[in-house]
PDB file of C-alpha atoms and ligand atoms in Angstrom:
ATOM      1  CA  MET A  82       0.000   0.000   0.000  1.00  0.00           C
ATOM      2  CA  SER A  83       1.258   3.442  -0.888  1.00  0.00           C
ATOM      3  CA  ILE A  84       1.830   5.910   1.922  1.00  0.00           C
ATOM      4  CA  LEU A  85       0.888   8.795  -0.368  1.00  0.00           C
ATOM      5  CA  SER A  86      -1.651   8.389  -3.141  1.00  0.00           C
ATOM      6  CA  LEU A  87      -2.781  11.280  -5.333  1.00  0.00           C
ATOM      7  CA  LYS A  88      -5.274  10.439  -8.071  1.00  0.00           C
ATOM      8  CA  GLU A  89      -6.476  12.704 -10.862  1.00  0.00           C
ATOM      9  CA  ILE A  90      -5.689  15.807  -8.841  1.00  0.00           C
ATOM     10  CA  SER A  91      -6.555  19.173 -10.272  1.00  0.00           C
ATOM     11  CA  LYS A  92      -5.740  22.551  -8.817  1.00  0.00           C
ATOM     12  CA  ARG A  93      -6.174  26.095  -9.962  1.00  0.00           C
ATOM     13  CA  TYR A  94      -5.397  29.284  -8.119  1.00  0.00           C
ATOM     14  CA  LYS A  95      -7.915  32.042  -8.181  1.00  0.00           C
ATOM     15  CA  ASP A  96      -6.208  35.174  -9.250  1.00  0.00           C
ATOM     16  CA  GLU A  97      -8.064  38.486  -9.259  1.00  0.00           C
ATOM     17  CA  THR A  98      -5.883  40.156 -11.841  1.00  0.00           C
ATOM     18  CA  ARG A  99      -5.367  37.265 -14.244  1.00  0.00           C
ATOM     19  CA  ARG A 100      -7.550  34.545 -15.649  1.00  0.00           C
ATOM     20  CA  SER A 101      -7.685  31.640 -13.197  1.00  0.00           C
ATOM     21  CA  GLU A 102      -4.840  29.354 -14.205  1.00  0.00           C
ATOM     22  CA  ARG A 103      -4.845  25.561 -13.938  1.00  0.00           C
ATOM     23  CA  VAL A 104      -1.653  24.479 -12.188  1.00  0.00           C
ATOM     24  CA  LEU A 105      -2.336  20.738 -11.910  1.00  0.00           C
ATOM     25  CA  SER A 106      -4.573  18.569 -14.036  1.00  0.00           C
ATOM     26  CA  HIS A 107      -5.039  14.779 -13.972  1.00  0.00           C
ATOM     27  CA  PHE A 108      -2.057  14.576 -11.664  1.00  0.00           C
ATOM     28  CA  ASN A 109      -1.275  11.073 -10.359  1.00  0.00           C
ATOM     29  CA  LEU A 110       1.394  10.064  -7.869  1.00  0.00           C
ATOM     30  CA  GLU A 111       2.046   7.145  -5.516  1.00  0.00           C
ATOM     31  CA  VAL A 112       4.922   7.042  -3.021  1.00  0.00           C
ATOM     32  CA  GLU A 113       5.758   3.956  -0.996  1.00  0.00           C
ATOM     33  CA  ARG A 114       7.749   3.303   2.152  1.00  0.00           C
ATOM     34  CA  GLY A 115      11.510   3.526   1.746  1.00  0.00           C
ATOM     35  CA  GLU A 116      11.324   5.321  -1.598  1.00  0.00           C
ATOM     36  CA  ILE A 117      12.796   8.704  -2.445  1.00  0.00           C
ATOM     37  CA  VAL A 118      10.764  10.143  -5.301  1.00  0.00           C
ATOM     38  CA  TRP A 119      12.150  13.200  -7.006  1.00  0.00           C
ATOM     39  CA  LEU A 120       9.681  15.615  -8.517  1.00  0.00           C
ATOM     40  CA  ARG A 121      11.800  17.411 -11.079  1.00  0.00           C
ATOM     41  CA  GLY A 122      10.792  20.441 -13.055  1.00  0.00           C
ATOM     42  CA  SER A 123      11.582  24.038 -13.784  1.00  0.00           C
ATOM     43  CA  SER A 124      10.380  26.859 -11.575  1.00  0.00           C
ATOM     44  CA  GLY A 125       6.621  27.301 -11.866  1.00  0.00           C
ATOM     45  CA  SER A 126       5.947  23.731 -13.038  1.00  0.00           C
ATOM     46  CA  GLY A 127       3.812  22.977  -9.971  1.00  0.00           C
ATOM     47  CA  LYS A 128       6.197  21.097  -7.645  1.00  0.00           C
ATOM     48  CA  SER A 129       5.396  23.086  -4.509  1.00  0.00           C
ATOM     49  CA  THR A 130       1.706  22.873  -5.309  1.00  0.00           C
ATOM     50  CA  VAL A 131       1.985  19.063  -5.278  1.00  0.00           C
ATOM     51  CA  LEU A 132       3.901  19.057  -1.982  1.00  0.00           C
ATOM     52  CA  ASN A 133       1.419  21.433  -0.368  1.00  0.00           C
ATOM     53  CA  ILE A 134      -1.452  19.194  -1.423  1.00  0.00           C
ATOM     54  CA  ALA A 135       0.424  16.101  -0.181  1.00  0.00           C
ATOM     55  CA  GLY A 136       1.102  17.864   3.140  1.00  0.00           C
ATOM     56  CA  LEU A 137      -2.544  18.876   3.590  1.00  0.00           C
ATOM     57  CA  LEU A 138      -1.612  22.547   3.408  1.00  0.00           C
ATOM     58  CA  SER A 139      -3.782  23.048   0.366  1.00  0.00           C
ATOM     59  CA  THR A 140      -6.985  21.372  -0.851  1.00  0.00           C
ATOM     60  CA  PRO A 141      -7.280  19.993  -4.374  1.00  0.00           C
ATOM     61  CA  ASP A 142     -10.161  21.191  -6.583  1.00  0.00           C
ATOM     62  CA  GLY A 143     -10.705  17.669  -7.899  1.00  0.00           C
ATOM     63  CA  GLY A 144      -9.397  14.142  -7.605  1.00  0.00           C
ATOM     64  CA  SER A 145      -8.658  12.111  -4.499  1.00  0.00           C
ATOM     65  CA  ARG A 146      -5.922  12.023  -1.926  1.00  0.00           C
ATOM     66  CA  LYS A 147      -4.966   9.287   0.557  1.00  0.00           C
ATOM     67  CA  ILE A 148      -2.306   9.136   3.223  1.00  0.00           C
ATOM     68  CA  ASP A 149      -1.517   5.755   4.768  1.00  0.00           C
ATOM     69  CA  GLY A 150      -4.688   4.359   3.206  1.00  0.00           C
ATOM     70  CA  VAL A 151      -6.953   6.991   4.767  1.00  0.00           C
ATOM     71  CA  ASP A 152      -8.935   9.255   2.460  1.00  0.00           C
ATOM     72  CA  VAL A 153      -7.943  12.825   3.260  1.00  0.00           C
ATOM     73  CA  THR A 154      -9.274  14.505   0.125  1.00  0.00           C
ATOM     74  CA  THR A 155     -11.435  16.865   2.180  1.00  0.00           C
ATOM     75  CA  PRO A 156     -10.558  15.979   5.791  1.00  0.00           C
ATOM     76  CA  SER A 157     -12.135  17.554   8.836  1.00  0.00           C
ATOM     77  CA  GLN A 158      -9.903  20.081  10.544  1.00  0.00           C
ATOM     78  CA  SER A 159      -9.115  17.640  13.330  1.00  0.00           C
ATOM     79  CA  LEU A 160      -8.283  14.723  10.987  1.00  0.00           C
ATOM     80  CA  ALA A 161      -6.064  17.052   8.968  1.00  0.00           C
ATOM     81  CA  ALA A 162      -4.267  18.260  12.094  1.00  0.00           C
ATOM     82  CA  GLN A 163      -3.829  14.745  13.456  1.00  0.00           C
ATOM     83  CA  THR A 164      -2.535  13.467  10.105  1.00  0.00           C
ATOM     84  CA  ARG A 165      -0.066  16.329   9.772  1.00  0.00           C
ATOM     85  CA  ARG A 166       1.156  15.895  13.330  1.00  0.00           C
ATOM     86  CA  THR A 167       1.553  12.125  13.383  1.00  0.00           C
ATOM     87  CA  LYS A 168       2.165  11.062   9.796  1.00  0.00           C
ATOM     88  CA  ILE A 169       3.788  13.935   7.886  1.00  0.00           C
ATOM     89  CA  GLY A 170       7.111  15.701   8.233  1.00  0.00           C
ATOM     90  CA  MET A 171       7.895  18.713   6.076  1.00  0.00           C
ATOM     91  CA  VAL A 172      11.077  20.562   5.242  1.00  0.00           C
ATOM     92  CA  PHE A 173      10.926  23.730   3.189  1.00  0.00           C
ATOM     93  CA  GLN A 174      13.323  25.897   1.279  1.00  0.00           C
ATOM     94  CA  HIS A 175      13.873  27.944   4.417  1.00  0.00           C
ATOM     95  CA  SER A 176      14.041  26.174   7.750  1.00  0.00           C
ATOM     96  CA  ASN A 177      11.106  28.087   9.317  1.00  0.00           C
ATOM     97  CA  LEU A 178      12.376  27.487  12.845  1.00  0.00           C
ATOM     98  CA  LEU A 179      11.147  29.672  15.684  1.00  0.00           C
ATOM     99  CA  PRO A 180      14.076  32.107  15.792  1.00  0.00           C
ATOM    100  CA  GLU A 181      14.011  32.945  19.499  1.00  0.00           C
ATOM    101  CA  LEU A 182      13.881  29.300  20.608  1.00  0.00           C
ATOM    102  CA  THR A 183      16.893  27.026  20.910  1.00  0.00           C
ATOM    103  CA  ALA A 184      17.398  23.998  18.685  1.00  0.00           C
ATOM    104  CA  VAL A 185      16.234  21.774  21.573  1.00  0.00           C
ATOM    105  CA  GLU A 186      13.126  23.916  22.132  1.00  0.00           C
ATOM    106  CA  ASN A 187      12.263  23.903  18.424  1.00  0.00           C
ATOM    107  CA  ILE A 188      12.285  20.092  18.484  1.00  0.00           C
ATOM    108  CA  MET A 189      10.295  19.911  21.736  1.00  0.00           C
ATOM    109  CA  VAL A 190       7.586  22.204  20.346  1.00  0.00           C
ATOM    110  CA  ALA A 191       7.084  19.899  17.373  1.00  0.00           C
ATOM    111  CA  SER A 192       7.100  16.623  19.280  1.00  0.00           C
ATOM    112  CA  VAL A 193       3.831  14.777  19.857  1.00  0.00           C
ATOM    113  CA  SER A 194       5.251  13.050  22.923  1.00  0.00           C
ATOM    114  CA  VAL A 195       6.914  14.856  25.806  1.00  0.00           C
ATOM    115  CA  LEU A 196      10.661  14.484  25.342  1.00  0.00           C
ATOM    116  CA  THR A 197      13.328  15.204  27.936  1.00  0.00           C
ATOM    117  CA  GLU A 198      16.178  17.518  27.031  1.00  0.00           C
ATOM    118  CA  SER A 199      18.607  14.604  26.873  1.00  0.00           C
ATOM    119  CA  GLU A 200      16.296  12.680  24.535  1.00  0.00           C
ATOM    120  CA  VAL A 201      16.183  15.699  22.231  1.00  0.00           C
ATOM    121  CA  ILE A 202      19.955  16.087  22.372  1.00  0.00           C
ATOM    122  CA  ASP A 203      20.286  12.422  21.337  1.00  0.00           C
ATOM    123  CA  ARG A 204      18.129  13.166  18.301  1.00  0.00           C
ATOM    124  CA  LEU A 205      20.147  16.280  17.457  1.00  0.00           C
ATOM    125  CA  ALA A 206      23.338  14.203  17.744  1.00  0.00           C
ATOM    126  CA  GLU A 207      22.129  12.092  14.799  1.00  0.00           C
ATOM    127  CA  PHE A 208      22.374  15.271  12.727  1.00  0.00           C
ATOM    128  CA  ASP A 209      25.740  16.224  14.216  1.00  0.00           C
ATOM    129  CA  LEU A 210      24.172  19.134  16.111  1.00  0.00           C
ATOM    130  CA  THR A 211      25.136  18.404  19.722  1.00  0.00           C
ATOM    131  CA  SER A 212      27.361  21.461  20.011  1.00  0.00           C
ATOM    132  CA  ILE A 213      24.604  23.898  19.035  1.00  0.00           C
ATOM    133  CA  ALA A 214      21.717  22.192  20.859  1.00  0.00           C
ATOM    134  CA  ARG A 215      21.210  25.114  23.254  1.00  0.00           C
ATOM    135  CA  HIS A 216      21.819  27.896  20.750  1.00  0.00           C
ATOM    136  CA  LYS A 217      18.934  30.017  19.549  1.00  0.00           C
ATOM    137  CA  ALA A 218      17.823  29.158  16.028  1.00  0.00           C
ATOM    138  CA  LYS A 219      18.516  32.709  14.843  1.00  0.00           C
ATOM    139  CA  GLN A 220      22.188  32.284  15.787  1.00  0.00           C
ATOM    140  CA  LEU A 221      22.690  29.187  13.633  1.00  0.00           C
ATOM    141  CA  SER A 222      24.069  29.043  10.099  1.00  0.00           C
ATOM    142  CA  GLY A 223      21.687  28.245   7.247  1.00  0.00           C
ATOM    143  CA  GLY A 224      23.010  24.707   7.044  1.00  0.00           C
ATOM    144  CA  GLN A 225      22.646  24.116  10.772  1.00  0.00           C
ATOM    145  CA  GLN A 226      19.108  25.512  10.702  1.00  0.00           C
ATOM    146  CA  GLN A 227      18.191  23.175   7.875  1.00  0.00           C
ATOM    147  CA  ARG A 228      19.571  20.181   9.808  1.00  0.00           C
ATOM    148  CA  VAL A 229      17.487  21.202  12.847  1.00  0.00           C
ATOM    149  CA  ALA A 230      14.497  21.456  10.498  1.00  0.00           C
ATOM    150  CA  PHE A 231      15.125  17.867   9.346  1.00  0.00           C
ATOM    151  CA  CYS A 232      15.434  16.711  12.935  1.00  0.00           C
ATOM    152  CA  ARG A 233      12.129  18.463  13.696  1.00  0.00           C
ATOM    153  CA  ALA A 234      10.407  17.006  10.633  1.00  0.00           C
ATOM    154  CA  LEU A 235      11.430  13.487  11.688  1.00  0.00           C
ATOM    155  CA  VAL A 236      10.822  13.783  15.440  1.00  0.00           C
ATOM    156  CA  ASN A 237       7.420  12.104  15.313  1.00  0.00           C
ATOM    157  CA  GLU A 238       8.700   9.367  13.000  1.00  0.00           C
ATOM    158  CA  PRO A 239       6.406  10.363  10.144  1.00  0.00           C
ATOM    159  CA  LEU A 240       5.433   7.939   7.393  1.00  0.00           C
ATOM    160  CA  LEU A 241       5.754  10.660   4.793  1.00  0.00           C
ATOM    161  CA  LEU A 242       8.582  13.177   4.490  1.00  0.00           C
ATOM    162  CA  LEU A 243       8.038  16.094   2.105  1.00  0.00           C
ATOM    163  CA  ALA A 244      11.083  18.167   1.208  1.00  0.00           C
ATOM    164  CA  ASP A 245      10.633  21.267  -0.956  1.00  0.00           C
ATOM    165  CA  GLU A 246      13.935  22.547  -2.409  1.00  0.00           C
ATOM    166  CA  PRO A 247      15.684  21.590   0.844  1.00  0.00           C
ATOM    167  CA  ASN A 248      19.187  22.528  -0.354  1.00  0.00           C
ATOM    168  CA  SER A 249      18.265  25.967  -1.595  1.00  0.00           C
ATOM    169  CA  GLY A 250      20.951  28.441  -0.557  1.00  0.00           C
ATOM    170  CA  LEU A 251      23.163  25.760   1.003  1.00  0.00           C
ATOM    171  CA  ASP A 252      26.777  25.012   0.104  1.00  0.00           C
ATOM    172  CA  ASP A 253      28.005  21.600  -1.082  1.00  0.00           C
ATOM    173  CA  ASN A 254      28.853  20.405   2.388  1.00  0.00           C
ATOM    174  CA  ASN A 255      25.421  21.214   3.796  1.00  0.00           C
ATOM    175  CA  THR A 256      23.725  19.857   0.677  1.00  0.00           C
ATOM    176  CA  ASN A 257      25.540  16.633   1.455  1.00  0.00           C
ATOM    177  CA  ASN A 258      24.055  16.667   4.957  1.00  0.00           C
ATOM    178  CA  VAL A 259      20.607  17.135   3.446  1.00  0.00           C
ATOM    179  CA  ARG A 260      21.229  14.176   1.117  1.00  0.00           C
ATOM    180  CA  GLU A 261      22.257  12.037   4.078  1.00  0.00           C
ATOM    181  CA  ALA A 262      19.167  13.076   6.041  1.00  0.00           C
ATOM    182  CA  LEU A 263      16.899  12.063   3.139  1.00  0.00           C
ATOM    183  CA  VAL A 264      18.639   8.700   2.765  1.00  0.00           C
ATOM    184  CA  ALA A 265      18.413   8.077   6.515  1.00  0.00           C
ATOM    185  CA  ALA A 266      14.694   8.916   6.518  1.00  0.00           C
ATOM    186  CA  ALA A 267      14.043   6.486   3.656  1.00  0.00           C
ATOM    187  CA  ALA A 268      16.125   3.817   5.388  1.00  0.00           C
ATOM    188  CA  ARG A 269      13.863   4.203   8.425  1.00  0.00           C
ATOM    189  CA  GLY A 270      10.889   3.443   6.203  1.00  0.00           C
ATOM    190  CA  CYS A 271       9.679   6.943   5.365  1.00  0.00           C
ATOM    191  CA  ALA A 272       8.107   7.579   1.996  1.00  0.00           C
ATOM    192  CA  VAL A 273      10.107  10.592   0.809  1.00  0.00           C
ATOM    193  CA  LEU A 274       8.850  13.075  -1.768  1.00  0.00           C
ATOM    194  CA  LEU A 275      11.441  15.609  -2.848  1.00  0.00           C
ATOM    195  CA  ALA A 276      10.825  18.650  -5.018  1.00  0.00           C
ATOM    196  CA  SER A 277      13.898  20.172  -6.559  1.00  0.00           C
ATOM    197  CA  HIS A 278      14.971  21.888  -9.726  1.00  0.00           C
ATOM    198  CA  SER A 279      18.643  21.075  -9.070  1.00  0.00           C
ATOM    199  CA  ASP A 280      20.330  17.750  -9.819  1.00  0.00           C
ATOM    200  CA  ALA A 281      22.069  17.590  -6.443  1.00  0.00           C
ATOM    201  CA  PHE A 282      19.971  14.587  -5.400  1.00  0.00           C
ATOM    202  CA  GLU A 283      20.308  12.534  -8.567  1.00  0.00           C
ATOM    203  CA  GLN A 284      22.497   9.902  -6.899  1.00  0.00           C
ATOM    204  CA  ILE A 285      20.131   9.118  -4.030  1.00  0.00           C
ATOM    205  CA  VAL A 286      16.675   9.037  -5.578  1.00  0.00           C
ATOM    206  CA  SER A 287      14.724   5.861  -6.312  1.00  0.00           C
ATOM    207  CA  ARG A 288      12.553   7.405  -9.043  1.00  0.00           C
ATOM    208  CA  THR A 289      12.403  10.669 -10.940  1.00  0.00           C
ATOM    209  CA  LEU A 290       9.169  12.204 -12.187  1.00  0.00           C
ATOM    210  CA  ASP A 291       9.328  15.108 -14.593  1.00  0.00           C
ATOM    211  CA  MET A 292       6.714  17.801 -14.075  1.00  0.00           C
ATOM    212  CA  GLU A 293       5.506  19.462 -17.223  1.00  0.00           C
ATOM    213  CA  ARG A 294       2.741  21.992 -17.075  1.00  0.00           C
ATOM    214  CA  GLY A 295       1.032  20.379 -14.096  1.00  0.00           C
ATOM    215  CA  ARG A 296       1.423  16.783 -15.158  1.00  0.00           C
ATOM    216  CA  ILE A 297       4.032  14.064 -14.974  1.00  0.00           C
ATOM    217  CA  GLY A 298       5.681  14.327 -18.384  1.00  0.00           C
TER     218      GLY A 298
HETATM  219  N1  ADP D  30      -0.817  30.912  -3.942  1.00  0.00           N
HETATM  220  C1  ADP D  30      -0.795  31.048  -5.272  1.00  0.00           C
HETATM  221  N2  ADP D  30      -1.639  31.903  -5.911  1.00  0.00           N
HETATM  222  C2  ADP D  30      -1.620  32.023  -7.247  1.00  0.00           C
HETATM  223  N3  ADP D  30      -0.790  31.353  -8.056  1.00  0.00           N
HETATM  224  C3  ADP D  30       0.092  30.498  -7.479  1.00  0.00           C
HETATM  225  C4  ADP D  30       0.137  30.298  -6.064  1.00  0.00           C
HETATM  226  N4  ADP D  30       1.099  29.388  -5.794  1.00  0.00           N
HETATM  227  C5  ADP D  30       1.620  29.030  -6.972  1.00  0.00           C
HETATM  228  N5  ADP D  30       1.030  29.691  -7.993  1.00  0.00           N
HETATM  229  C6  ADP D  30       1.330  29.537  -9.436  1.00  0.00           C
HETATM  230  O1  ADP D  30       1.244  28.161  -9.748  1.00  0.00           O
HETATM  231  C7  ADP D  30       2.279  27.765 -10.631  1.00  0.00           C
HETATM  232  C8  ADP D  30       3.088  26.628  -9.997  1.00  0.00           C
HETATM  233  O2  ADP D  30       3.754  27.113  -8.836  1.00  0.00           O
HETATM  234  P1  ADP D  30       4.592  26.191  -7.862  1.00  0.00           P
HETATM  235  O3  ADP D  30       3.779  25.008  -7.480  1.00  0.00           O
HETATM  236  O4  ADP D  30       5.095  27.047  -6.768  1.00  0.00           O
HETATM  237  O5  ADP D  30       5.770  25.694  -8.820  1.00  0.00           O
HETATM  238  P2  ADP D  30       7.268  25.226  -8.482  1.00  0.00           P
HETATM  239  O6  ADP D  30       7.343  24.829  -7.042  1.00  0.00           O
HETATM  240  O7  ADP D  30       7.517  24.088  -9.430  1.00  0.00           O
HETATM  241  O8  ADP D  30       8.151  26.391  -8.791  1.00  0.00           O
HETATM  242  C9  ADP D  30       3.080  29.012 -10.923  1.00  0.00           C
HETATM  243  O9  ADP D  30       2.610  29.546 -12.120  1.00  0.00           O
HETATM  244  C10 ADP D  30       2.758  29.922  -9.768  1.00  0.00           C
HETATM  245  O10 ADP D  30       2.828  31.270 -10.146  1.00  0.00           O
HETATM  246 MG1   MG D  31       8.559  25.445  -5.513  1.00  0.00          MG
END
């Protein structure tokens, strides 16, 4: 059974100034445990739209959507919240950490279960972040922030990890850390969906899907 299943998804954004434009049409995608699926396409091809729909941040206009076998096409607010919290981890282009909180506190805030500080530090150690565990997020480098964001996204052991341009603005060394984090997540059984216009992840992906004008080309 697929962890993520999108069938015949359509999406258009209502735009007051322009004609309403269809971003996705007849879009189909299945992602299974342990896979890293790369959604490849130029800017504007609809990659983020797919990830936002997969992450229940946006509702499709048509089609159906399942996560872990549960229909979440038009979920109630509470089912959506529970699904996001327990089954989905997301990493964006920018880390979106709470700047005034420490790395440890950012992880604690996101955790479904109550973790002790030493449990959180153990998790941060997996991302080589022990030395900055008590630093405020705003004091960390971009690469460190993105590693904390990965640690946060994985803290509840999600079934589905969504990563939208996760190496944007990072140097080669930090991009390598991002690659390792994606591989580790897949090895733990996550279904990983990666959106990227760069070829930095070519070596680690299981499948590549080319986006062309809102469809898999
Ligand atoms: N919130 C929005 N409102 C209106 N148009 C949007 C919105 N988000 C994305 N779009 C448009 O949808 C298309 C696909 O965008 P996006 O999914 O962000 O592509 P990508 O991530 O591949 O760059 C683009 O033409 C973009 O301008
Ligand atoms: Mg995008």
